PDB file of C-alpha atoms in Angstrom:
ATOM      1  CA  MET A   1       0.000   0.000   0.000  1.00  0.00           C
ATOM      2  CA  GLY A   2       1.275   3.454  -0.900  1.00  0.00           C
ATOM      3  CA  LYS A   3       1.977   6.261   1.522  1.00  0.00           C
ATOM      4  CA  LEU A   4       0.220   9.456   0.396  1.00  0.00           C
ATOM      5  CA  ILE A   5       2.000  12.748   1.101  1.00  0.00           C
ATOM      6  CA  TYR A   6       0.682  16.280   0.682  1.00  0.00           C
ATOM      7  CA  GLY A   7       3.385  18.913   0.817  1.00  0.00           C
ATOM      8  CA  PHE A   8       3.881  22.500  -0.289  1.00  0.00           C
ATOM      9  CA  THR A   9       5.646  25.720   0.555  1.00  0.00           C
ATOM     10  CA  VAL A  10       3.274  27.808   2.659  1.00  0.00           C
ATOM     11  CA  SER A  11       3.326  31.303   4.087  1.00  0.00           C
ATOM     12  CA  LEU A  12       3.675  31.712   7.831  1.00  0.00           C
ATOM     13  CA  ASP A  13      -0.092  32.259   7.968  1.00  0.00           C
ATOM     14  CA  GLY A  14      -0.831  29.019   6.071  1.00  0.00           C
ATOM     15  CA  TYR A  15      -1.348  30.034   2.438  1.00  0.00           C
ATOM     16  CA  ILE A  16       0.090  28.487  -0.718  1.00  0.00           C
ATOM     17  CA  ALA A  17      -0.627  31.576  -2.838  1.00  0.00           C
ATOM     18  CA  ASP A  18      -1.633  35.117  -1.932  1.00  0.00           C
ATOM     19  CA  VAL A  19      -4.988  36.730  -2.816  1.00  0.00           C
ATOM     20  CA  ASN A  20      -3.688  37.509  -6.333  1.00  0.00           C
ATOM     21  CA  GLY A  21      -2.506  33.923  -6.894  1.00  0.00           C
ATOM     22  CA  SER A  22       1.162  34.886  -6.576  1.00  0.00           C
ATOM     23  CA  ILE A  23       3.765  32.547  -5.126  1.00  0.00           C
ATOM     24  CA  ASP A  24       6.700  34.908  -5.772  1.00  0.00           C
ATOM     25  CA  TRP A  25       7.349  35.078  -2.015  1.00  0.00           C
ATOM     26  CA  SER A  26       8.172  31.334  -1.981  1.00  0.00           C
ATOM     27  CA  ASP A  27      11.309  31.289  -4.169  1.00  0.00           C
ATOM     28  CA  PRO A  28      13.335  28.275  -2.933  1.00  0.00           C
ATOM     29  CA  SER A  29      17.040  28.321  -2.097  1.00  0.00           C
ATOM     30  CA  GLU A  30      19.251  25.776  -3.874  1.00  0.00           C
ATOM     31  CA  GLU A  31      19.213  23.624  -0.730  1.00  0.00           C
ATOM     32  CA  LEU A  32      15.402  23.623  -0.586  1.00  0.00           C
ATOM     33  CA  HIS A  33      15.139  23.002  -4.330  1.00  0.00           C
ATOM     34  CA  GLN A  34      17.444  19.998  -3.900  1.00  0.00           C
ATOM     35  CA  TYR A  35      15.215  18.748  -1.073  1.00  0.00           C
ATOM     36  CA  TRP A  36      12.186  18.812  -3.409  1.00  0.00           C
ATOM     37  CA  ASN A  37      14.229  17.183  -6.208  1.00  0.00           C
ATOM     38  CA  ASP A  38      15.100  14.310  -3.887  1.00  0.00           C
ATOM     39  CA  PHE A  39      11.490  14.056  -2.684  1.00  0.00           C
ATOM     40  CA  GLU A  40      10.161  13.844  -6.243  1.00  0.00           C
ATOM     41  CA  ARG A  41      12.855  11.323  -7.211  1.00  0.00           C
ATOM     42  CA  GLU A  42      11.480   8.983  -4.504  1.00  0.00           C
ATOM     43  CA  THR A  43       7.851   9.469  -5.590  1.00  0.00           C
ATOM     44  CA  ALA A  44       6.264   6.446  -7.265  1.00  0.00           C
ATOM     45  CA  LEU A  45       3.122   8.312  -8.393  1.00  0.00           C
ATOM     46  CA  SER A  46       1.929  11.902  -8.282  1.00  0.00           C
ATOM     47  CA  PHE A  47      -1.647  13.228  -8.499  1.00  0.00           C
ATOM     48  CA  TYR A  48      -2.258  16.552 -10.256  1.00  0.00           C
ATOM     49  CA  GLY A  49      -5.243  18.730 -10.952  1.00  0.00           C
ATOM     50  CA  ARG A  50      -5.522  20.447 -14.317  1.00  0.00           C
ATOM     51  CA  ARG A  51      -4.295  23.893 -13.293  1.00  0.00           C
ATOM     52  CA  LEU A  52      -1.112  22.784 -11.558  1.00  0.00           C
ATOM     53  CA  TYR A  53      -0.409  20.211 -14.272  1.00  0.00           C
ATOM     54  CA  GLU A  54      -0.722  22.891 -16.962  1.00  0.00           C
ATOM     55  CA  LEU A  55       1.583  25.200 -14.996  1.00  0.00           C
ATOM     56  CA  MET A  56       4.202  22.492 -14.466  1.00  0.00           C
ATOM     57  CA  SER A  57       3.985  21.010 -17.981  1.00  0.00           C
ATOM     58  CA  GLY A  58       4.226  24.490 -19.470  1.00  0.00           C
ATOM     59  CA  HIS A  59       7.557  25.086 -17.756  1.00  0.00           C
ATOM     60  CA  TRP A  60       9.594  22.035 -16.730  1.00  0.00           C
ATOM     61  CA  PRO A  61       9.793  20.115 -20.036  1.00  0.00           C
ATOM     62  CA  THR A  62      11.601  23.074 -21.679  1.00  0.00           C
ATOM     63  CA  VAL A  63      13.997  23.982 -18.860  1.00  0.00           C
ATOM     64  CA  HIS A  64      16.875  22.256 -20.685  1.00  0.00           C
ATOM     65  CA  GLU A  65      16.553  24.966 -23.378  1.00  0.00           C
ATOM     66  CA  ASP A  66      17.054  27.792 -20.862  1.00  0.00           C
ATOM     67  CA  PRO A  67      20.731  28.836 -20.724  1.00  0.00           C
ATOM     68  CA  ASP A  68      20.150  30.349 -17.251  1.00  0.00           C
ATOM     69  CA  ALA A  69      18.760  27.112 -15.773  1.00  0.00           C
ATOM     70  CA  THR A  70      20.850  25.789 -12.908  1.00  0.00           C
ATOM     71  CA  PRO A  71      21.880  22.119 -12.635  1.00  0.00           C
ATOM     72  CA  ILE A  72      19.326  21.727  -9.808  1.00  0.00           C
ATOM     73  CA  MET A  73      16.565  23.086 -12.049  1.00  0.00           C
ATOM     74  CA  ARG A  74      17.615  20.793 -14.909  1.00  0.00           C
ATOM     75  CA  ASP A  75      17.624  17.831 -12.533  1.00  0.00           C
ATOM     76  CA  PHE A  76      14.124  18.643 -11.285  1.00  0.00           C
ATOM     77  CA  ALA A  77      12.899  18.999 -14.866  1.00  0.00           C
ATOM     78  CA  GLN A  78      14.130  15.509 -15.729  1.00  0.00           C
ATOM     79  CA  VAL A  79      12.721  13.990 -12.538  1.00  0.00           C
ATOM     80  CA  TRP A  80       9.350  15.694 -13.092  1.00  0.00           C
ATOM     81  CA  CYS A  81       9.070  14.615 -16.739  1.00  0.00           C
ATOM     82  CA  ASP A  82       9.931  10.997 -15.897  1.00  0.00           C
ATOM     83  CA  MET A  83       7.742  10.672 -12.779  1.00  0.00           C
ATOM     84  CA  PRO A  84       4.410   8.857 -13.315  1.00  0.00           C
ATOM     85  CA  LYS A  85       1.495  11.271 -12.922  1.00  0.00           C
ATOM     86  CA  VAL A  86      -2.282  10.997 -12.816  1.00  0.00           C
ATOM     87  CA  VAL A  87      -3.949  14.209 -13.979  1.00  0.00           C
ATOM     88  CA  PHE A  88      -7.570  14.851 -13.001  1.00  0.00           C
ATOM     89  CA  SER A  89      -9.457  16.964 -15.523  1.00  0.00           C
ATOM     90  CA  SER A  90     -12.818  17.078 -17.233  1.00  0.00           C
ATOM     91  CA  THR A  91     -11.575  19.543 -19.887  1.00  0.00           C
ATOM     92  CA  LEU A  92      -8.125  18.381 -21.003  1.00  0.00           C
ATOM     93  CA  GLU A  93      -8.103  16.198 -24.102  1.00  0.00           C
ATOM     94  CA  SER A  94      -4.674  14.662 -23.469  1.00  0.00           C
ATOM     95  CA  VAL A  95      -1.619  14.810 -21.203  1.00  0.00           C
ATOM     96  CA  ASP A  96       2.077  14.173 -21.778  1.00  0.00           C
ATOM     97  CA  TRP A  97       5.253  13.636 -19.784  1.00  0.00           C
ATOM     98  CA  ASN A  98       4.533  10.183 -18.365  1.00  0.00           C
ATOM     99  CA  SER A  99       1.019  11.234 -17.340  1.00  0.00           C
ATOM    100  CA  ARG A 100      -2.378   9.665 -17.688  1.00  0.00           C
ATOM    101  CA  LEU A 101      -5.687  11.499 -17.758  1.00  0.00           C
ATOM    102  CA  GLU A 102      -8.371  10.627 -15.199  1.00  0.00           C
ATOM    103  CA  ARG A 103     -11.955  11.861 -15.220  1.00  0.00           C
ATOM    104  CA  GLU A 104     -13.351   9.855 -12.285  1.00  0.00           C
ATOM    105  CA  ASN A 105     -13.837  11.079  -8.707  1.00  0.00           C
ATOM    106  CA  PRO A 106     -10.369  11.842  -7.257  1.00  0.00           C
ATOM    107  CA  VAL A 107     -11.164  10.313  -3.865  1.00  0.00           C
ATOM    108  CA  ASP A 108     -12.216   7.002  -5.428  1.00  0.00           C
ATOM    109  CA  VAL A 109      -9.215   6.901  -7.776  1.00  0.00           C
ATOM    110  CA  VAL A 110      -6.729   7.793  -5.036  1.00  0.00           C
ATOM    111  CA  LYS A 111      -8.169   5.097  -2.728  1.00  0.00           C
ATOM    112  CA  LYS A 112      -7.784   2.504  -5.486  1.00  0.00           C
ATOM    113  CA  LEU A 113      -4.287   3.532  -6.568  1.00  0.00           C
ATOM    114  CA  LYS A 114      -3.089   3.911  -2.992  1.00  0.00           C
ATOM    115  CA  ALA A 115      -4.040   0.277  -2.390  1.00  0.00           C
ATOM    116  CA  GLU A 116      -2.302  -0.842  -5.615  1.00  0.00           C
ATOM    117  CA  THR A 117       0.899   1.224  -5.421  1.00  0.00           C
ATOM    118  CA  ASP A 118       3.982   0.506  -3.355  1.00  0.00           C
ATOM    119  CA  GLY A 119       6.016   3.432  -2.132  1.00  0.00           C
ATOM    120  CA  GLN A 120       5.621   7.142  -1.764  1.00  0.00           C
ATOM    121  CA  MET A 121       2.811   8.955  -3.553  1.00  0.00           C
ATOM    122  CA  GLU A 122       1.998  12.659  -3.556  1.00  0.00           C
ATOM    123  CA  VAL A 123      -1.005  14.839  -4.124  1.00  0.00           C
ATOM    124  CA  ALA A 124       0.111  18.079  -5.754  1.00  0.00           C
ATOM    125  CA  GLY A 125      -1.979  21.204  -5.390  1.00  0.00           C
ATOM    126  CA  PRO A 126      -4.491  22.394  -2.817  1.00  0.00           C
ATOM    127  CA  THR A 127      -7.640  22.220  -4.954  1.00  0.00           C
ATOM    128  CA  LEU A 128      -7.147  18.553  -5.788  1.00  0.00           C
ATOM    129  CA  ALA A 129      -5.871  17.844  -2.265  1.00  0.00           C
ATOM    130  CA  ALA A 130      -8.955  19.304  -0.553  1.00  0.00           C
ATOM    131  CA  PRO A 131     -11.365  16.358  -1.015  1.00  0.00           C
ATOM    132  CA  ILE A 132      -8.522  13.871  -0.527  1.00  0.00           C
ATOM    133  CA  VAL A 133      -7.510  15.499   2.775  1.00  0.00           C
ATOM    134  CA  GLN A 134     -11.175  15.714   3.836  1.00  0.00           C
ATOM    135  CA  ALA A 135     -11.577  11.982   3.103  1.00  0.00           C
ATOM    136  CA  GLY A 136      -8.664  11.165   5.440  1.00  0.00           C
ATOM    137  CA  LEU A 137      -6.469   9.642   2.726  1.00  0.00           C
ATOM    138  CA  VAL A 138      -3.308  11.684   3.394  1.00  0.00           C
ATOM    139  CA  ASP A 139      -0.736   9.874   5.532  1.00  0.00           C
ATOM    140  CA  GLU A 140       1.806  12.669   5.821  1.00  0.00           C
ATOM    141  CA  PHE A 141       1.797  16.457   5.563  1.00  0.00           C
ATOM    142  CA  ARG A 142       4.957  18.378   4.614  1.00  0.00           C
ATOM    143  CA  LEU A 143       4.726  22.095   5.198  1.00  0.00           C
ATOM    144  CA  VAL A 144       7.702  24.169   4.125  1.00  0.00           C
ATOM    145  CA  VAL A 145       7.011  27.388   6.018  1.00  0.00           C
ATOM    146  CA  ALA A 146       8.363  30.599   4.481  1.00  0.00           C
ATOM    147  CA  PRO A 147       8.895  33.586   6.801  1.00  0.00           C
ATOM    148  CA  THR A 148       6.263  35.658   5.018  1.00  0.00           C
ATOM    149  CA  ALA A 149       2.658  36.421   5.996  1.00  0.00           C
ATOM    150  CA  VAL A 150       0.482  37.072   2.942  1.00  0.00           C
ATOM    151  CA  GLY A 151      -2.778  37.897   4.726  1.00  0.00           C
ATOM    152  CA  GLY A 152      -5.068  35.643   2.725  1.00  0.00           C
ATOM    153  CA  GLY A 153      -5.308  33.620  -0.447  1.00  0.00           C
ATOM    154  CA  LEU A 154      -5.300  29.912  -1.208  1.00  0.00           C
ATOM    155  CA  PRO A 155      -4.938  27.946   2.053  1.00  0.00           C
ATOM    156  CA  PHE A 156      -2.887  24.775   2.438  1.00  0.00           C
ATOM    157  CA  PHE A 157      -5.632  23.058   4.436  1.00  0.00           C
ATOM    158  CA  PRO A 158      -9.247  22.922   3.276  1.00  0.00           C
ATOM    159  CA  THR A 159     -12.178  23.231   5.656  1.00  0.00           C
ATOM    160  CA  LEU A 160     -12.111  19.965   7.579  1.00  0.00           C
ATOM    161  CA  PRO A 161     -15.043  17.805   8.706  1.00  0.00           C
ATOM    162  CA  SER A 162     -13.155  17.278  11.982  1.00  0.00           C
ATOM    163  CA  TRP A 163      -9.683  17.848  13.287  1.00  0.00           C
ATOM    164  CA  ILE A 164      -6.696  15.767  12.178  1.00  0.00           C
ATOM    165  CA  SER A 165      -4.415  14.638  14.987  1.00  0.00           C
ATOM    166  CA  MET A 166      -0.788  14.437  13.936  1.00  0.00           C
ATOM    167  CA  ARG A 167       2.598  13.291  15.140  1.00  0.00           C
ATOM    168  CA  LEU A 168       5.731  15.318  14.365  1.00  0.00           C
ATOM    169  CA  LEU A 169       8.194  13.341  12.235  1.00  0.00           C
ATOM    170  CA  GLU A 170      10.844  15.921  11.398  1.00  0.00           C
ATOM    171  CA  THR A 171      11.813  19.568  11.462  1.00  0.00           C
ATOM    172  CA  ARG A 172      14.546  21.044   9.331  1.00  0.00           C
ATOM    173  CA  THR A 173      15.695  24.567   8.639  1.00  0.00           C
ATOM    174  CA  PHE A 174      16.762  25.955   5.273  1.00  0.00           C
ATOM    175  CA  PRO A 175      18.467  29.231   4.317  1.00  0.00           C
ATOM    176  CA  GLY A 176      16.375  32.369   4.672  1.00  0.00           C
ATOM    177  CA  GLY A 177      14.488  31.232   7.765  1.00  0.00           C
ATOM    178  CA  ILE A 178      12.451  28.553   5.964  1.00  0.00           C
ATOM    179  CA  VAL A 179      11.388  25.595   8.113  1.00  0.00           C
ATOM    180  CA  LEU A 180      10.215  22.143   7.041  1.00  0.00           C
ATOM    181  CA  LEU A 181       7.556  20.547   9.251  1.00  0.00           C
ATOM    182  CA  ARG A 182       6.734  16.890   8.554  1.00  0.00           C
ATOM    183  CA  TYR A 183       3.697  15.434  10.290  1.00  0.00           C
ATOM    184  CA  GLU A 184       2.175  11.993  10.170  1.00  0.00           C
ATOM    185  CA  ALA A 185      -1.616  11.892  10.301  1.00  0.00           C
ATOM    186  CA  LYS A 186      -2.882   9.695  13.109  1.00  0.00           C
ATOM    187  CA  HIS A 187      -5.566   7.553  11.505  1.00  0.00           C
ATOM    188  CA  ASP A 188      -7.955   5.932  13.969  1.00  0.00           C
TER     189      ASP A 188
END
């Protein structure tokens, strides 16, 4: 059975993007970027919603053409393109980069694939994550907290039907005052 992880860089007040949709405040250091590269390299399967998939697929597959791309960025691009992905969308006609398109209910699909997949899996993006978190399917939360308060926007956590008790697994600091918090969800 797979272990499902939901992780993102968040503002100090718990948002993934500000009220204008900007994530400019969350620019990762090389050390943090390498952390995410290594995380993705260990991921057996990633779940994406349409918007985040379009953002990622519009950028990472062409990074090798950018003369200003760092080796860490080029590495992430390769890892991302090669990683198996399930993309949930009712409007996309097709997907590329080792992805498959899924139109069924995300909660049902994630339950099924979690039972069939060995290793680490991730849900990428807060909109797709919301019903999956609400259904209690996430095993681990990784919050990379940036020392910025944005005052509102797109929250990391959706409205929950009840609280989620957690156990701290790890803390780690990165340059610029960024802190990783890893929590395991306590499933009853």
